[in-house]
XYZ file of C-alpha atoms in Angstrom:
419
model
C 0.000 0.000 0.000
C 1.458 3.352 -1.076
C 0.240 5.196 2.005
C 1.833 3.250 4.845
C 3.698 6.307 6.108
C 2.846 9.984 6.376
C 3.234 12.242 3.384
C 1.451 15.482 2.501
C -0.988 14.852 -0.327
C -1.348 16.964 -3.443
C -4.254 16.742 -5.873
C -2.697 13.903 -7.868
C -1.771 11.669 -4.927
C -5.132 12.450 -3.332
C -6.907 10.728 -6.232
C -4.740 7.619 -5.713
C -5.552 7.770 -2.020
C -9.306 7.966 -2.647
C -9.154 5.002 -5.069
C -7.416 2.940 -2.406
C -9.936 3.887 0.320
C -13.388 2.249 0.026
C -15.029 4.469 2.677
C -14.204 7.465 0.456
C -14.502 6.041 -3.058
C -17.973 4.682 -2.211
C -19.115 8.252 -1.444
C -18.494 9.240 -5.069
C -19.909 6.051 -6.570
C -16.377 4.690 -7.202
C -15.999 7.173 -10.072
C -12.569 8.743 -9.712
C -12.164 9.973 -13.289
C -14.406 13.016 -13.207
C -13.405 14.471 -9.843
C -13.014 18.195 -9.236
C -10.542 18.840 -6.417
C -9.984 22.249 -4.891
C -7.627 23.163 -2.047
C -9.398 25.687 0.213
C -7.401 25.604 3.461
C -7.300 29.290 4.333
C -6.732 28.506 8.011
C -3.538 28.708 10.007
C -2.761 25.009 10.229
C -4.033 22.505 7.639
C -4.631 21.512 4.027
C -8.301 21.189 3.134
C -9.513 19.688 -0.154
C -13.053 19.749 -1.489
C -13.651 16.668 -3.623
C -16.683 16.696 -5.919
C -17.723 13.909 -8.285
C -20.847 13.309 -10.378
C -22.267 10.988 -7.702
C -21.197 12.628 -4.455
C -18.736 14.791 -2.558
C -16.678 15.065 0.629
C -13.961 17.125 2.254
C -10.458 15.874 3.018
C -8.532 17.612 5.767
C -4.879 16.754 6.336
C -2.761 17.988 9.215
C 0.875 18.785 8.411
C 3.718 18.799 10.976
C 4.066 22.594 11.249
C 1.949 25.753 11.500
C 0.944 26.424 7.917
C 0.656 30.219 8.221
C 4.141 30.528 9.791
C 6.031 27.723 8.031
C 8.351 24.927 9.107
C 10.042 27.174 11.662
C 7.025 26.548 13.938
C 6.649 22.747 14.179
C 3.269 21.358 15.218
C 2.186 17.794 15.917
C 0.081 16.223 13.192
C -1.526 14.052 15.909
C -4.017 16.906 16.235
C -5.980 15.243 13.406
C -6.633 12.294 15.711
C -8.180 14.504 18.370
C -10.179 16.414 15.790
C -11.660 13.196 14.384
C -12.387 11.945 17.902
C -14.137 15.174 18.882
C -16.114 15.344 15.619
C -17.400 11.810 16.224
C -18.171 12.405 19.899
C -19.873 15.781 19.374
C -21.541 14.419 16.230
C -23.223 11.681 18.244
C -24.431 14.195 20.823
C -25.557 16.836 18.336
C -25.810 15.344 14.825
C -27.763 18.316 13.440
C -24.863 20.709 13.899
C -21.695 18.638 13.344
C -20.632 17.281 9.917
C -20.392 13.494 9.679
C -16.960 11.845 9.589
C -16.643 9.226 6.819
C -13.016 8.218 7.240
C -10.023 8.750 9.504
C -6.430 7.682 8.834
C -4.111 8.218 11.782
C -0.908 7.479 9.853
C -1.779 10.078 7.221
C -3.330 12.509 9.775
C -6.268 12.705 7.429
C -10.018 13.084 7.915
C -12.694 12.569 5.256
C -16.023 14.161 6.130
C -19.259 15.611 4.816
C -18.850 18.507 2.405
C -20.979 21.442 3.546
C -22.123 22.484 0.101
C -22.915 26.085 -0.937
C -24.614 28.266 0.122
C -22.804 27.303 3.389
C -20.182 29.927 4.195
C -17.937 30.620 7.175
C -20.002 32.557 9.714
C -17.300 35.205 10.121
C -17.574 36.071 6.414
C -21.340 36.354 6.736
C -20.951 38.712 9.711
C -18.506 40.897 7.788
C -20.970 41.012 4.882
C -23.839 41.955 7.187
C -25.988 38.834 6.691
C -28.545 37.930 9.364
C -28.878 34.296 10.461
C -32.233 33.989 12.229
C -31.514 30.516 13.677
C -27.919 31.086 14.787
C -28.627 31.557 18.512
C -31.049 28.624 18.521
C -28.560 26.278 16.835
C -25.392 27.317 18.675
C -27.083 27.180 22.081
C -28.277 23.679 21.188
C -24.785 22.582 20.137
C -23.120 24.001 23.255
C -25.779 22.741 25.692
C -25.642 19.169 24.380
C -21.895 18.786 23.850
C -21.021 20.376 27.202
C -23.723 18.791 29.350
C -23.341 15.214 28.094
C -19.551 15.196 28.477
C -19.628 16.595 32.024
C -20.023 14.995 35.461
C -23.609 16.257 35.544
C -24.299 13.341 33.195
C -21.335 10.979 33.534
C -19.807 8.897 36.275
C -16.375 9.935 37.510
C -14.857 6.737 36.060
C -16.245 7.432 32.560
C -15.123 11.019 32.875
C -11.560 10.141 33.915
C -11.212 7.716 31.004
C -12.360 10.363 28.529
C -10.113 13.023 30.081
C -7.131 10.675 29.796
C -7.845 10.041 26.102
C -7.787 13.762 25.288
C -4.814 14.593 27.530
C -2.633 13.732 24.565
C -3.721 16.905 22.775
C -1.133 18.760 24.805
C 0.576 20.673 21.974
C -2.577 22.436 20.843
C -3.452 23.259 24.443
C 0.021 24.731 24.841
C -0.520 26.799 21.712
C -3.708 28.240 23.268
C -1.910 28.850 26.572
C 0.718 30.815 24.696
C -1.403 32.873 22.301
C -4.396 33.540 24.559
C -3.004 33.718 28.082
C 0.677 34.687 27.650
C 1.779 36.548 24.507
C -0.610 39.538 24.662
C 0.612 40.375 28.180
C 4.334 40.506 27.353
C 6.636 41.586 24.554
C 6.506 38.777 21.991
C 7.780 38.530 18.416
C 4.409 37.138 17.354
C 2.259 39.997 18.664
C 1.008 42.654 16.292
C -1.604 45.381 16.338
C -2.761 48.329 14.244
C 0.340 50.467 14.701
C 0.940 53.277 15.503
C -2.686 53.884 16.528
C -2.813 51.123 19.147
C 0.811 51.274 20.350
C -0.260 52.826 23.621
C -3.212 50.432 24.029
C -0.994 47.375 23.519
C 1.469 48.710 26.053
C -1.379 49.384 28.517
C -2.381 45.699 28.284
C 1.215 44.670 29.074
C 1.393 47.052 32.056
C -1.996 46.274 33.622
C -1.404 44.376 36.871
C -5.057 43.713 37.665
C -5.597 42.360 34.151
C -2.598 40.057 34.603
C -3.929 38.718 37.908
C -7.242 37.868 36.287
C -5.616 36.297 33.232
C -3.485 34.094 35.500
C -6.635 32.805 37.168
C -8.258 32.036 33.810
C -5.103 30.329 32.575
C -5.049 28.032 35.590
C -8.709 27.151 34.975
C -7.929 26.441 31.340
C -5.013 24.180 32.282
C -6.477 22.469 35.326
C -10.229 22.211 35.002
C -11.421 19.169 33.038
C -15.097 20.139 33.094
C -16.338 18.870 29.711
C -15.173 17.976 26.195
C -14.806 21.441 24.720
C -14.286 22.339 21.064
C -11.352 24.495 22.158
C -11.484 26.993 19.273
C -15.156 27.891 18.904
C -14.881 31.231 17.134
C -16.984 32.464 14.215
C -14.431 31.007 11.768
C -15.221 27.493 13.062
C -18.912 27.665 12.188
C -20.429 27.274 8.717
C -23.882 28.653 8.088
C -26.805 29.190 5.765
C -29.969 30.968 6.942
C -31.321 27.608 8.161
C -28.244 25.449 8.830
C -25.439 25.837 11.376
C -22.469 23.428 11.344
C -19.546 23.456 13.765
C -16.222 22.414 12.219
C -12.500 22.277 13.122
C -12.404 20.934 16.703
C -8.687 20.070 16.528
C -8.088 21.989 19.781
C -10.606 19.761 21.591
C -9.829 18.545 25.103
C -11.465 18.321 28.508
C -11.441 21.901 29.723
C -13.656 24.630 31.187
C -17.066 24.955 29.497
C -16.846 28.739 29.619
C -13.945 28.650 27.163
C -16.267 27.504 24.341
C -19.191 29.716 25.307
C -16.896 32.715 25.782
C -15.090 32.149 22.472
C -18.346 32.214 20.565
C -19.860 35.204 22.394
C -16.545 37.111 22.354
C -16.269 36.708 18.588
C -19.827 37.978 18.121
C -18.857 41.020 20.208
C -15.808 41.572 17.964
C -18.134 41.366 14.947
C -20.360 43.985 16.583
C -17.526 46.473 17.141
C -16.212 45.917 13.603
C -19.517 46.947 11.988
C -18.791 50.692 12.043
C -15.797 49.993 9.800
C -18.061 48.295 7.235
C -20.686 51.014 6.811
C -21.227 52.598 3.416
C -23.536 55.154 1.737
C -26.462 52.774 1.531
C -26.094 51.012 4.868
C -25.179 52.388 8.300
C -25.366 48.814 9.695
C -27.448 50.019 12.679
C -30.148 47.382 12.204
C -27.490 44.749 11.763
C -25.714 45.777 14.965
C -29.016 45.364 16.804
C -29.342 41.876 15.336
C -25.865 40.940 16.609
C -26.693 42.204 20.121
C -29.949 40.242 20.074
C -28.048 37.134 18.960
C -25.505 37.504 21.791
C -28.287 37.829 24.337
C -30.366 34.980 22.902
C -27.386 32.621 22.604
C -26.662 32.826 26.338
C -30.344 32.867 27.355
C -31.196 29.826 25.237
C -28.026 28.020 26.298
C -28.945 28.581 29.965
C -32.467 27.314 29.351
C -31.419 24.212 27.390
C -28.516 23.289 29.648
C -30.606 23.508 32.832
C -33.433 21.558 31.117
C -31.003 18.714 30.308
C -29.773 18.837 33.903
C -33.312 18.609 35.224
C -34.164 15.784 32.839
C -31.134 13.716 33.945
C -30.968 14.700 37.615
C -31.613 11.113 38.721
C -29.241 9.633 36.149
C -25.694 8.352 36.581
C -24.028 11.789 36.764
C -21.848 11.964 39.869
C -21.378 15.709 40.345
C -24.391 16.026 42.649
C -25.655 12.696 43.964
C -29.464 12.637 44.250
C -29.359 11.133 47.746
C -27.466 14.215 48.990
C -28.994 16.943 46.823
C -32.493 15.655 47.373
C -34.470 18.809 48.153
C -35.820 21.020 45.358
C -34.585 24.193 47.056
C -31.079 22.714 47.441
C -31.090 21.613 43.790
C -32.064 25.133 42.827
C -29.263 26.681 44.895
C -26.724 24.339 43.323
C -27.946 25.058 39.820
C -28.005 28.833 40.323
C -24.461 28.852 41.656
C -23.207 26.562 38.874
C -24.751 28.694 36.126
C -23.570 31.955 37.672
C -19.982 30.654 37.847
C -20.275 29.411 34.265
C -21.531 32.833 33.147
C -18.558 34.571 34.790
C -16.120 32.039 33.305
C -17.626 32.632 29.865
C -17.228 36.408 30.177
C -13.624 36.064 31.333
C -12.580 33.617 28.630
C -14.511 35.541 25.973
C -12.698 38.736 26.962
C -9.288 37.015 26.864
C -10.083 35.735 23.362
C -11.057 39.265 22.275
C -7.811 40.760 23.602
C -5.598 38.240 21.807
C -7.372 39.001 18.508
C -6.464 42.698 18.803
C -2.915 42.709 20.231
C -1.833 39.058 19.760
C -0.699 36.827 16.897
C -3.793 35.869 14.864
C -6.286 38.602 14.065
C -9.849 38.457 12.718
C -11.151 39.327 9.290
C -13.914 41.407 10.924
C -11.283 44.070 11.702
C -8.586 43.190 9.164
C -10.938 43.815 6.239
C -11.411 47.452 7.330
C -8.982 49.123 4.904
C -8.640 52.481 6.673
C -6.181 51.833 9.536
C -7.343 54.719 11.748
C -10.954 53.607 11.373
C -9.968 50.000 12.109
C -8.030 51.051 15.208
C -11.018 53.027 16.500
C -13.225 49.910 16.226
C -10.556 47.718 17.829
C -10.023 50.168 20.683
C -13.700 50.008 21.672
C -13.619 46.202 21.609
C -10.420 46.199 23.666
C -11.928 48.538 26.282
C -14.953 46.295 26.669
C -12.775 43.172 26.865
C -10.648 44.653 29.656
C -13.772 45.629 31.614
C -15.336 42.191 31.165
C -12.156 40.418 32.174
C -11.479 42.477 35.292
C -15.058 42.972 36.457
C -16.773 39.850 35.177
C -18.104 38.899 38.630
C -20.084 42.146 38.803
C -22.202 41.154 35.817
C -25.288 39.238 36.913
C -27.078 38.886 33.570
C -26.345 38.925 29.864
C -28.509 42.056 29.537
C -25.921 43.932 31.644
C -23.214 42.903 29.178
C -25.347 44.238 26.305
C -25.756 47.539 28.206
C -21.981 47.784 28.695
C -21.481 47.277 24.936
C -24.064 49.980 24.125
C -22.492 52.397 26.558
C -19.152 52.227 24.753
C -20.858 53.074 21.485
C -22.819 56.061 22.759
């Protein structure tokens, strides 16, 4: 067999690979002669091929042993493909409506074959930059987060099941270390990888590096990220990891998946919606001031948390006498005690989400990898003005997250910065 050891595939060798792999060739009716193959990996790490035949289609994603956007000077384990496939399968079982199906995984080749999300699916971030409303986004994302987080936590599982699952994902250490570096370390020190809209934000970037209170809070979040194996999280749940149409929402790219704090996923998603909000003023034109669209984003932020809270607590209630070992029914046996426990749990989760979301926002403004929401604003002074507002909010959320009691208060804080 020609593929007994790792090698990066190109379009020609990919066709040979498909021919030799029944689980893939069967998806295109074993017709390999009329295939259209297009490499679309615009991410930081991998090669992604769309394969379309007359009788079917799929996507091939291959991990290579370095960071694609930096080059071979930044090596990166290709084992990440294993954890991505594992997480896609696990999350796909829990929430099949919002996770693309995996058809094939090859550990030697670090390669995943999965459902092709055909047009008009686009990356959510691109839709947000273009000003497109997605009426079901909050409904779908709250569903995805509630199910994947609840069912992989101790609210549903026994401690033995949980420990086994945690151990399996502990191997994804390199991608966790990458997050530790780019989210919790680099923005707070001088680092060769950091960049920002200079010279406009020079002072703002320096202020982040000199802010002691901010650093104390970031240290606390970092220790939670490293130490708290709460649930199987996606690990990189920003608006670039979600593909959408007006009535479909699909979560992709969970290669950073591991057992970590739930708030890291929730915060990543909400924080990226907040970035999209602050970027809107840079995308206005004669015909569109984007005011209505900004209101839609704020509504979506509020509804995502509100619906998540509702769905997560409903699952908890439904399974409160199940095998979950976080709160044993024979101890937490009174309704008022159950309510106290649940209120405290959800309040802590809310504060975690705000903290992690804020940290993700900060790294996107003064850290290594930026977001298209801001980057596509051509005028640098305009872009910096948008970024500065987002940065101000992020610092407030991170330092004062425990003061916020409801998502509506977060929305008010966002509005206040814009007034």
